[in-house]
Short mmCIF file of N, CA and C and ligand atoms in Angstrom, two decimals:
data_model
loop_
_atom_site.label_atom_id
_atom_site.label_comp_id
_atom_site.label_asym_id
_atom_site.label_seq_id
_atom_site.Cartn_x
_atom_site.Cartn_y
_atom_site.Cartn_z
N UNK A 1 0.84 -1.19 0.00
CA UNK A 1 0.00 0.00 0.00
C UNK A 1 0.88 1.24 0.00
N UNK A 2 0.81 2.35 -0.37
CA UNK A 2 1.37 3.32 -0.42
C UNK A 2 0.24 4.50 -0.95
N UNK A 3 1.05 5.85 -0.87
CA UNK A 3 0.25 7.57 -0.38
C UNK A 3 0.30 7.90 -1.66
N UNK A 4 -1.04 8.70 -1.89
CA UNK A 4 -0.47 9.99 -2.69
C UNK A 4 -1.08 10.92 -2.55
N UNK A 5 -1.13 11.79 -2.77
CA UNK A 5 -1.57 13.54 -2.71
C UNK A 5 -2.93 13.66 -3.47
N UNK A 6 -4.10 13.49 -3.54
CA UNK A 6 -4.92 14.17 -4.08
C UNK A 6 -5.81 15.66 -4.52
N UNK A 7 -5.80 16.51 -4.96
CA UNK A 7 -7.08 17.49 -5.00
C UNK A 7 -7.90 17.96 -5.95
N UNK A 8 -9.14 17.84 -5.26
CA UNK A 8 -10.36 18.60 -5.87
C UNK A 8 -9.69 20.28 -5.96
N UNK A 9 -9.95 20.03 -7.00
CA UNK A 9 -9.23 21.49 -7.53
C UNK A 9 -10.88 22.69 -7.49
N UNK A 10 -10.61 23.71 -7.68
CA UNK A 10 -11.67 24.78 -7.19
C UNK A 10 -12.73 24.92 -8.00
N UNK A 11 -12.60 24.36 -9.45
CA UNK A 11 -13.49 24.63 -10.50
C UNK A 11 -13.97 23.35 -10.19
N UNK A 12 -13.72 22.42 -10.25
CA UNK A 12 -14.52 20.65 -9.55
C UNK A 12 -15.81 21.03 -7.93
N UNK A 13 -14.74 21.68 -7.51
CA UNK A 13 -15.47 22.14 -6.03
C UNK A 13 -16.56 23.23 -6.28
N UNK A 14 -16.27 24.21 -7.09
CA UNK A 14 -17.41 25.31 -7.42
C UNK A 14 -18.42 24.84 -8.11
N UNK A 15 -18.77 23.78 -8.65
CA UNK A 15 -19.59 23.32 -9.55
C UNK A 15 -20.58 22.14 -8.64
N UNK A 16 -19.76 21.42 -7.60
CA UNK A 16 -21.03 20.89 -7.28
C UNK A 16 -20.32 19.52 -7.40
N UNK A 17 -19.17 19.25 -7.71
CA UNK A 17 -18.62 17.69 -8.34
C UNK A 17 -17.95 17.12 -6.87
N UNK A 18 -17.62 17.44 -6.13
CA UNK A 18 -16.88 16.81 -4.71
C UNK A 18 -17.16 15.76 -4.56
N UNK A 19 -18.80 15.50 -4.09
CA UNK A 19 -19.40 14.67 -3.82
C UNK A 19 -18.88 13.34 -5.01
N UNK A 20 -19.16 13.16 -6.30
CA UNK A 20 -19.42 12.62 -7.35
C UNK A 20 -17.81 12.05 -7.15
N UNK A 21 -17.03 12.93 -7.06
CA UNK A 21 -15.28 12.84 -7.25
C UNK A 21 -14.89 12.00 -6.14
N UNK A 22 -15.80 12.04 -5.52
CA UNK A 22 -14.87 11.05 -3.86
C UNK A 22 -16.09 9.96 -4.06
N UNK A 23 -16.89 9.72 -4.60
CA UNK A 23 -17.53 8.56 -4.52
C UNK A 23 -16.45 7.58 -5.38
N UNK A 24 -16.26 8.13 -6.90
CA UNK A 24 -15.70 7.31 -7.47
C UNK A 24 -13.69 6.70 -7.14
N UNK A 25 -13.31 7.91 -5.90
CA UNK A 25 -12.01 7.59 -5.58
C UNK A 25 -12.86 6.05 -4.61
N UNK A 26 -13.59 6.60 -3.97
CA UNK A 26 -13.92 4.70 -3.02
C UNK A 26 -13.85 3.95 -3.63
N UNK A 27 -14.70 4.11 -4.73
CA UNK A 27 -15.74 2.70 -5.46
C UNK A 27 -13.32 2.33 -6.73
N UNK A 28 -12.61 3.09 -6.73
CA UNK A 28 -11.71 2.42 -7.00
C UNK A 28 -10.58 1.99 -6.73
N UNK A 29 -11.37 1.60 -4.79
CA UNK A 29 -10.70 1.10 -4.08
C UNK A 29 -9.42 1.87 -3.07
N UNK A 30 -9.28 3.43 -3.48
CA UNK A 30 -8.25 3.82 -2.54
C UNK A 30 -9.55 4.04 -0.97
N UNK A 31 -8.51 4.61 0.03
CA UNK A 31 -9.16 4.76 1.72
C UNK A 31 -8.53 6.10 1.18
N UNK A 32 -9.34 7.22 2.03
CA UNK A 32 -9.17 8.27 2.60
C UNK A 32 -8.48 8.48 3.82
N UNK A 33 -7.17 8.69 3.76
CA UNK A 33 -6.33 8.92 4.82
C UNK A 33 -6.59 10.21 6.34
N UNK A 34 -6.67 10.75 4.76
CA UNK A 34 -6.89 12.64 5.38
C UNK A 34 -7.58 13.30 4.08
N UNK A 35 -8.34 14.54 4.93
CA UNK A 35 -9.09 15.45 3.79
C UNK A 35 -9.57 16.55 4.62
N UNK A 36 -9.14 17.54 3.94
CA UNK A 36 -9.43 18.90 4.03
C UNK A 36 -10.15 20.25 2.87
N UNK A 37 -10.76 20.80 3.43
CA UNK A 37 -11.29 21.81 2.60
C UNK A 37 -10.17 22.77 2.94
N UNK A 38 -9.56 23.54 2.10
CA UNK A 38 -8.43 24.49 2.22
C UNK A 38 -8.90 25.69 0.77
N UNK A 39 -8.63 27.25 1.49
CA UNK A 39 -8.85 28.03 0.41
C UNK A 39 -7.12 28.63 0.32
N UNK A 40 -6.73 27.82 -0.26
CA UNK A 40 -4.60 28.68 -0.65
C UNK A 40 -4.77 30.03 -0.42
N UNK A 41 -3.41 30.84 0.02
CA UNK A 41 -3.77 32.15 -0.94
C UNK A 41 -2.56 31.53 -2.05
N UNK A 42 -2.25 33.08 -2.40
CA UNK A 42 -2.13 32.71 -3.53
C UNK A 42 -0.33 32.53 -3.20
N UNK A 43 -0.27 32.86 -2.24
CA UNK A 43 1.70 32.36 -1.76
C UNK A 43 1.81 30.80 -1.47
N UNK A 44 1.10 30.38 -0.75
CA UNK A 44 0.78 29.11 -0.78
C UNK A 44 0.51 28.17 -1.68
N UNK A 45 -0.18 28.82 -2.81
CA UNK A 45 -0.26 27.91 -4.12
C UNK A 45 1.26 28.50 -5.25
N UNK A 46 1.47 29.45 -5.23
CA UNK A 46 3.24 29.37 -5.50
C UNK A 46 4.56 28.44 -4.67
N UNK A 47 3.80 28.01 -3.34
CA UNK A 47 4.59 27.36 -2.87
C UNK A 47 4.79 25.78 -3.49
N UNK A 48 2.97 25.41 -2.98
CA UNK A 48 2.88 24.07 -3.73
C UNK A 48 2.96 23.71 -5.39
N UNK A 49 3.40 24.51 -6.11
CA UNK A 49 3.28 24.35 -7.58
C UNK A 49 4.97 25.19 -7.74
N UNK A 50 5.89 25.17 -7.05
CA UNK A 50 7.02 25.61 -6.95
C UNK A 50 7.95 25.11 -8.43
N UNK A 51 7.47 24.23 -8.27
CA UNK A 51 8.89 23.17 -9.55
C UNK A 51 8.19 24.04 -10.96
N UNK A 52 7.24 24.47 -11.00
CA UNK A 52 6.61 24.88 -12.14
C UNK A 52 7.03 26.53 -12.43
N UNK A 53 7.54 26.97 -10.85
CA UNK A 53 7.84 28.21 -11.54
C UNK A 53 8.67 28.96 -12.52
N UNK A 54 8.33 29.98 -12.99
CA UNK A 54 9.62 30.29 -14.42
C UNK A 54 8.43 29.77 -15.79
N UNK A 55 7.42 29.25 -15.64
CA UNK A 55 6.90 28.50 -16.90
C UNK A 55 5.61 29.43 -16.72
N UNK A 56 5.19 29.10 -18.34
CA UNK A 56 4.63 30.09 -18.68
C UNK A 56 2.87 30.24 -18.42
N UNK A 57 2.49 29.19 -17.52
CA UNK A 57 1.42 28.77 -17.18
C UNK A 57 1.22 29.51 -15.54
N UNK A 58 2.57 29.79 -15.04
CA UNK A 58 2.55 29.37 -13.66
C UNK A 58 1.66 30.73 -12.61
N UNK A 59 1.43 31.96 -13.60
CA UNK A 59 0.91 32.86 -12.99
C UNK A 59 -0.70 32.16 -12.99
N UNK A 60 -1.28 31.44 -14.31
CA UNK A 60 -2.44 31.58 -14.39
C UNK A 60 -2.88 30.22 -13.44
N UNK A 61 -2.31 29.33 -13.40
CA UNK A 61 -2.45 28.44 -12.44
C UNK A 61 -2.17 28.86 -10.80
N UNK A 62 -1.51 29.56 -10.18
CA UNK A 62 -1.46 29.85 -9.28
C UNK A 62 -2.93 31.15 -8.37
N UNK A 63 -3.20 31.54 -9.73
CA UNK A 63 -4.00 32.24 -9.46
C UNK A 63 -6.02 31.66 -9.58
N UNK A 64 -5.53 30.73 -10.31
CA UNK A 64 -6.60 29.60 -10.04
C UNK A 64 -6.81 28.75 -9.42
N UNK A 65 -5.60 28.08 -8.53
CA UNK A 65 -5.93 27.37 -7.29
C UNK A 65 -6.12 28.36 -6.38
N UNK A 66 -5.86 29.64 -5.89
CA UNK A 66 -6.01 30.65 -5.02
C UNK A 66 -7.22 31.13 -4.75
N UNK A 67 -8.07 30.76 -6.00
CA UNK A 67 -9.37 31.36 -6.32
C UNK A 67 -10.52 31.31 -5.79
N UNK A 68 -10.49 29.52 -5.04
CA UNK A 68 -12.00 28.83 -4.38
C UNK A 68 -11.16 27.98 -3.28
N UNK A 69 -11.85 27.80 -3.27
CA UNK A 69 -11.59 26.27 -2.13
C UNK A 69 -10.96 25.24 -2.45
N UNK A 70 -10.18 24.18 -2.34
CA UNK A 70 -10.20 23.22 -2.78
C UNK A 70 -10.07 22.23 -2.29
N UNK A 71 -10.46 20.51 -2.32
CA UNK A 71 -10.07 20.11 -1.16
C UNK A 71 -8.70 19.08 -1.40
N UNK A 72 -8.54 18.75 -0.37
CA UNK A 72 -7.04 18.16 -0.33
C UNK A 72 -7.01 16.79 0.49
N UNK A 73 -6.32 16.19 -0.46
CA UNK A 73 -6.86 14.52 0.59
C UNK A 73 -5.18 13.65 0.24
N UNK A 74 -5.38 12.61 1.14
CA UNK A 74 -4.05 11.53 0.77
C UNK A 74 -4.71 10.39 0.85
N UNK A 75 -4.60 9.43 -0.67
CA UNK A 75 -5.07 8.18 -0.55
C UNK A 75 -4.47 7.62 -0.32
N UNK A 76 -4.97 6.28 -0.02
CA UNK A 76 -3.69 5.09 -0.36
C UNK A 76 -4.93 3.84 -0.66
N UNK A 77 -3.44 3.23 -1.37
CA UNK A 77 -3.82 1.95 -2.18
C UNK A 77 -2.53 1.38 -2.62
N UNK A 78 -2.80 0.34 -3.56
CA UNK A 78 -1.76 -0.49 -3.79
C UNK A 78 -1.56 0.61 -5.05
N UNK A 79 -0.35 1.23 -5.31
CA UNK A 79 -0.04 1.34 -6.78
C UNK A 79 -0.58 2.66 -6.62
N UNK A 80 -0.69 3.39 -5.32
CA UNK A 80 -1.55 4.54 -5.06
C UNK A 80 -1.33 5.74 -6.48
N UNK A 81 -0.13 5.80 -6.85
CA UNK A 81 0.06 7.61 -7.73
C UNK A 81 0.12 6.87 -8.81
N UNK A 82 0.24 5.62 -9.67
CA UNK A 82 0.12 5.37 -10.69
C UNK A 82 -1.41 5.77 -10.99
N UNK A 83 -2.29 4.55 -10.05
CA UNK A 83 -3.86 4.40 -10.19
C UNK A 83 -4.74 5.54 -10.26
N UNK A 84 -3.90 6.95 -9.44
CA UNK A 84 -5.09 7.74 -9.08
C UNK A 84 -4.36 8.61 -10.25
N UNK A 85 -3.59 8.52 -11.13
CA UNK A 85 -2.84 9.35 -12.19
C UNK A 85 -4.05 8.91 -13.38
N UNK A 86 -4.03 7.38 -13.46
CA UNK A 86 -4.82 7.10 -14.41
C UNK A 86 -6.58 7.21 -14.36
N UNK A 87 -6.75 7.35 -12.73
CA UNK A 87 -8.39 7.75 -12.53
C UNK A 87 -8.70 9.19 -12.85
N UNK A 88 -7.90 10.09 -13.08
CA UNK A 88 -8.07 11.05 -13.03
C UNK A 88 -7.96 11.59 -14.52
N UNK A 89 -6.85 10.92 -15.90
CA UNK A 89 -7.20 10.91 -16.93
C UNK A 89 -5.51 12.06 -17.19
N UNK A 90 -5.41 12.46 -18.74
CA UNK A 90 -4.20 13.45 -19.16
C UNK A 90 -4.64 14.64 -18.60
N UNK A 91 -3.59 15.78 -18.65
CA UNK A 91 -3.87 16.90 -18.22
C UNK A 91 -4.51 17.59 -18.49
N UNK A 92 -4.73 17.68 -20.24
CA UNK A 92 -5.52 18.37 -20.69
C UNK A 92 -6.83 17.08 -21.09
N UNK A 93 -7.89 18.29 -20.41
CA UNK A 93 -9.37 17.18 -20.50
C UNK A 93 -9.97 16.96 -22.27
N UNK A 94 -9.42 17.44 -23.10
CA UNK A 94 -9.36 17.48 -24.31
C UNK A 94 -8.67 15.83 -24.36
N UNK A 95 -7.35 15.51 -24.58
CA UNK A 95 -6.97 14.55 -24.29
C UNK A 95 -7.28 13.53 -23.62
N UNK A 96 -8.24 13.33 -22.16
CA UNK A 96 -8.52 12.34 -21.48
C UNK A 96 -8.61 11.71 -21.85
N UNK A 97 -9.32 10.42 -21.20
CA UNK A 97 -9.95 9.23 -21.87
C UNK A 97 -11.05 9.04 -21.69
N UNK A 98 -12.38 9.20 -22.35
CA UNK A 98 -13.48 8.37 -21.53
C UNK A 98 -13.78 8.00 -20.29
N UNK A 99 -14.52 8.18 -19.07
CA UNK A 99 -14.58 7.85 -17.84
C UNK A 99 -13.48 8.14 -16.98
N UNK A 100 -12.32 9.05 -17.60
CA UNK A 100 -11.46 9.57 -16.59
C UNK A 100 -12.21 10.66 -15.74
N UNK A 101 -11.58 11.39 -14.64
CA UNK A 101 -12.07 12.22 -13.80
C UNK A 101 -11.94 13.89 -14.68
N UNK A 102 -10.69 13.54 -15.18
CA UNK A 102 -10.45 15.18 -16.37
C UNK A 102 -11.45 15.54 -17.02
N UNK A 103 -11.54 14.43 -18.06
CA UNK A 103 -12.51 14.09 -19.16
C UNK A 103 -14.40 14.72 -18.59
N UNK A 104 -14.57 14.08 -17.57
CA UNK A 104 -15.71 14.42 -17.00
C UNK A 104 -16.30 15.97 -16.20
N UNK A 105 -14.88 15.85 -15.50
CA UNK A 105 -15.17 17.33 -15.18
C UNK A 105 -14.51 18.58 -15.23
N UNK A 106 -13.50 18.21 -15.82
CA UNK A 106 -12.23 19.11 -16.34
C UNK A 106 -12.99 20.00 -17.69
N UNK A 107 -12.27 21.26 -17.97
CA UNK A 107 -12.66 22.02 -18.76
C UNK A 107 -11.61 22.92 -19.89
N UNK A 108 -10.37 23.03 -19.09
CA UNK A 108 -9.42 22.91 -19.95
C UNK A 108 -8.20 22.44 -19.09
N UNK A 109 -7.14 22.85 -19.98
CA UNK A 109 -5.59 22.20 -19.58
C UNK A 109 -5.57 22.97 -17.70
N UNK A 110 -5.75 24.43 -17.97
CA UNK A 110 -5.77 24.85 -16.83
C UNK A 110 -6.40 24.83 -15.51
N UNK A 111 -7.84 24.61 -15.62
CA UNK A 111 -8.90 23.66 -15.03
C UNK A 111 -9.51 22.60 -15.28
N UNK A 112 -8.81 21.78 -14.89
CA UNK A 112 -8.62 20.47 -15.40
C UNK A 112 -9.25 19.65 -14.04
N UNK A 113 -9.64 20.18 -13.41
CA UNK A 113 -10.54 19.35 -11.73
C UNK A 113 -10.12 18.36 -11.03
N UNK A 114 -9.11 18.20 -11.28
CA UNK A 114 -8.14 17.46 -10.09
C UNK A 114 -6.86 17.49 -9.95
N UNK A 115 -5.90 17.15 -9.07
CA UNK A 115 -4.38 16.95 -9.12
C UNK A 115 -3.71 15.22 -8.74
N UNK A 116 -3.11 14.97 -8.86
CA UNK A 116 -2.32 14.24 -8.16
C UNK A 116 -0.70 14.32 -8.14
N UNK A 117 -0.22 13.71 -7.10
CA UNK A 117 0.80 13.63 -7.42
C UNK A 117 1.78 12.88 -8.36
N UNK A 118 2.73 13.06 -9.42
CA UNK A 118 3.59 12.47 -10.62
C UNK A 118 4.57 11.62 -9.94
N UNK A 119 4.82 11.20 -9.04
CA UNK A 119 5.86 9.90 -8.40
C UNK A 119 5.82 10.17 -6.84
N UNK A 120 6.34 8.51 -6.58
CA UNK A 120 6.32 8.55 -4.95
C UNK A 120 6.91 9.68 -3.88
N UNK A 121 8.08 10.08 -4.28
CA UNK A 121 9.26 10.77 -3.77
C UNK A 121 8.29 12.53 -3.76
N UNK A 122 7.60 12.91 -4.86
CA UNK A 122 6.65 13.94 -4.86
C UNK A 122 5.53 14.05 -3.90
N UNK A 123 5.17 12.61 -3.75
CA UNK A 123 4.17 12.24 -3.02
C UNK A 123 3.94 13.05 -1.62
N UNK A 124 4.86 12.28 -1.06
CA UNK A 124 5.53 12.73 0.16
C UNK A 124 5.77 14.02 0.65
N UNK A 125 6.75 14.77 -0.53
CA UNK A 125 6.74 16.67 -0.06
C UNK A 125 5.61 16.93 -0.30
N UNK A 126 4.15 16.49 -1.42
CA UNK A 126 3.25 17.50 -1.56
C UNK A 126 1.94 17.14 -0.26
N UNK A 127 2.36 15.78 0.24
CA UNK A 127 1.48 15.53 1.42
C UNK A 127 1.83 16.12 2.90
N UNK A 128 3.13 16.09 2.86
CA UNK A 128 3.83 16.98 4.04
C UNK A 128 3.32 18.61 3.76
N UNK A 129 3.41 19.11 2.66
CA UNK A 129 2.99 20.31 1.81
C UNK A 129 1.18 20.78 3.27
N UNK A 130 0.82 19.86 2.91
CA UNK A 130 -0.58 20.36 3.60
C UNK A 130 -0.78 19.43 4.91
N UNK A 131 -0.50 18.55 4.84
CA UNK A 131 -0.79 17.52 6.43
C UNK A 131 0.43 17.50 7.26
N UNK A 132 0.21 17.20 8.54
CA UNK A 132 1.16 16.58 9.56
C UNK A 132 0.88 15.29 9.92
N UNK A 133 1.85 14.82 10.50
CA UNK A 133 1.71 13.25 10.63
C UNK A 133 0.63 12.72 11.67
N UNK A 134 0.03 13.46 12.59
CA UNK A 134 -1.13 13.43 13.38
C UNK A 134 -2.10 13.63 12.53
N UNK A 135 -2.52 14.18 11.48
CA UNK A 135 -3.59 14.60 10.82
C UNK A 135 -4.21 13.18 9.74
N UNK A 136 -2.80 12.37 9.86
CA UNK A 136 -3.10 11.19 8.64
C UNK A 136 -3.10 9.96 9.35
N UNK A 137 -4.20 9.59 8.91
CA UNK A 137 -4.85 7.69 9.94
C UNK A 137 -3.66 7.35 9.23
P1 CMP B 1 -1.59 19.57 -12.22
O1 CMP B 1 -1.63 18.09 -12.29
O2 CMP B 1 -2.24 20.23 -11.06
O3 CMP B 1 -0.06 20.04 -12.27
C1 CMP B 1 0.34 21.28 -12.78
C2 CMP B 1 -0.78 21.99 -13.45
O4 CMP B 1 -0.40 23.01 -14.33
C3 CMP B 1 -1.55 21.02 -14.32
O5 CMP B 1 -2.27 20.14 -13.53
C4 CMP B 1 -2.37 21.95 -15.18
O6 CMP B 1 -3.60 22.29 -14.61
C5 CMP B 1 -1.47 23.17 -15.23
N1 CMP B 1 -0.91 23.32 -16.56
C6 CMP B 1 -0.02 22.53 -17.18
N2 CMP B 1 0.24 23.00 -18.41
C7 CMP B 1 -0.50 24.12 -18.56
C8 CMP B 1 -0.67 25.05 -19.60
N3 CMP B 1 -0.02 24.92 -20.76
N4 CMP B 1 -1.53 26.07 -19.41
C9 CMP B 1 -2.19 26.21 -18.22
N5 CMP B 1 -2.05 25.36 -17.19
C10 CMP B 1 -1.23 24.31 -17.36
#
């Protein structure tokens, strides 16, 4: 079993999808470790989207996780950041696949309605990023 970083990103959360988005993380088998509703500002979401800075996305993304709420969770499962990479679909929801999470509620590359984390070793700083070790069953 092993962690990874999840979030309902703000345009998923403003719309009404939370609910819909964490049914289908159960039903594919990860546990909910930890979960929080968190509104970033916007230093905080330059913090967590750090490796990205310098690129040419990084103002408009930072300023869109800053925007709403979003919530923030750590699953686990077997194969946790592969599985929830592929439940969630490509970055851009144009690209998804069919029955991915992008695809469904994503709207473009930039609001795209979820995150996860891209490898184990990421996992870890972006879950430390928002939780403490008391906060996670
Ligand atoms: P995420 O998985 O949260 O990781 C970084 C985010 O940057 C990514 O999802 C996208 O939402 C966003 N992103 C990546 N490329 C672009 C782009 N070309 N334009 C706008 N946003 C982008």
């Amino acid at each position: 079993m092993n962690l990874t970083l999840g979030i309902i990103k703000p345009d998923a959360v403003s719309k009404g999808a939370t609910g819909k988005i964490i049914d289908r993380i159960l039903s594919e088998g990860f546990k909910i470790r930890a979960m929080k509703l968190v509104h970033l500002t916007k230093k905080q979401a330059e913090g967590f989207y750090k490796v990205h800075a310098g690129k040419g996305f990084f103002e408009e993304l930072t300023t869109f996780m800053s925007s709403a709420p979003c919530v923030v969770m750590v699953l686990e499962r077997e194969d946790a950041v592969k599985k929830w990479r592929e439940v969630m679909g490509a970055t851009n929801p144009a690209d998804a696949e069919e029955g991915t999470l992008r695809r469904e509620f994503g709207s473009s590359i930039g609001e795209n309605a979820v995150h996860g984390s891209d490898s184990e070793e990421n996992a870890k700083i972006e879950i430390a990023y928002f939780f403490n070790q008391l906060e996670i069953l």
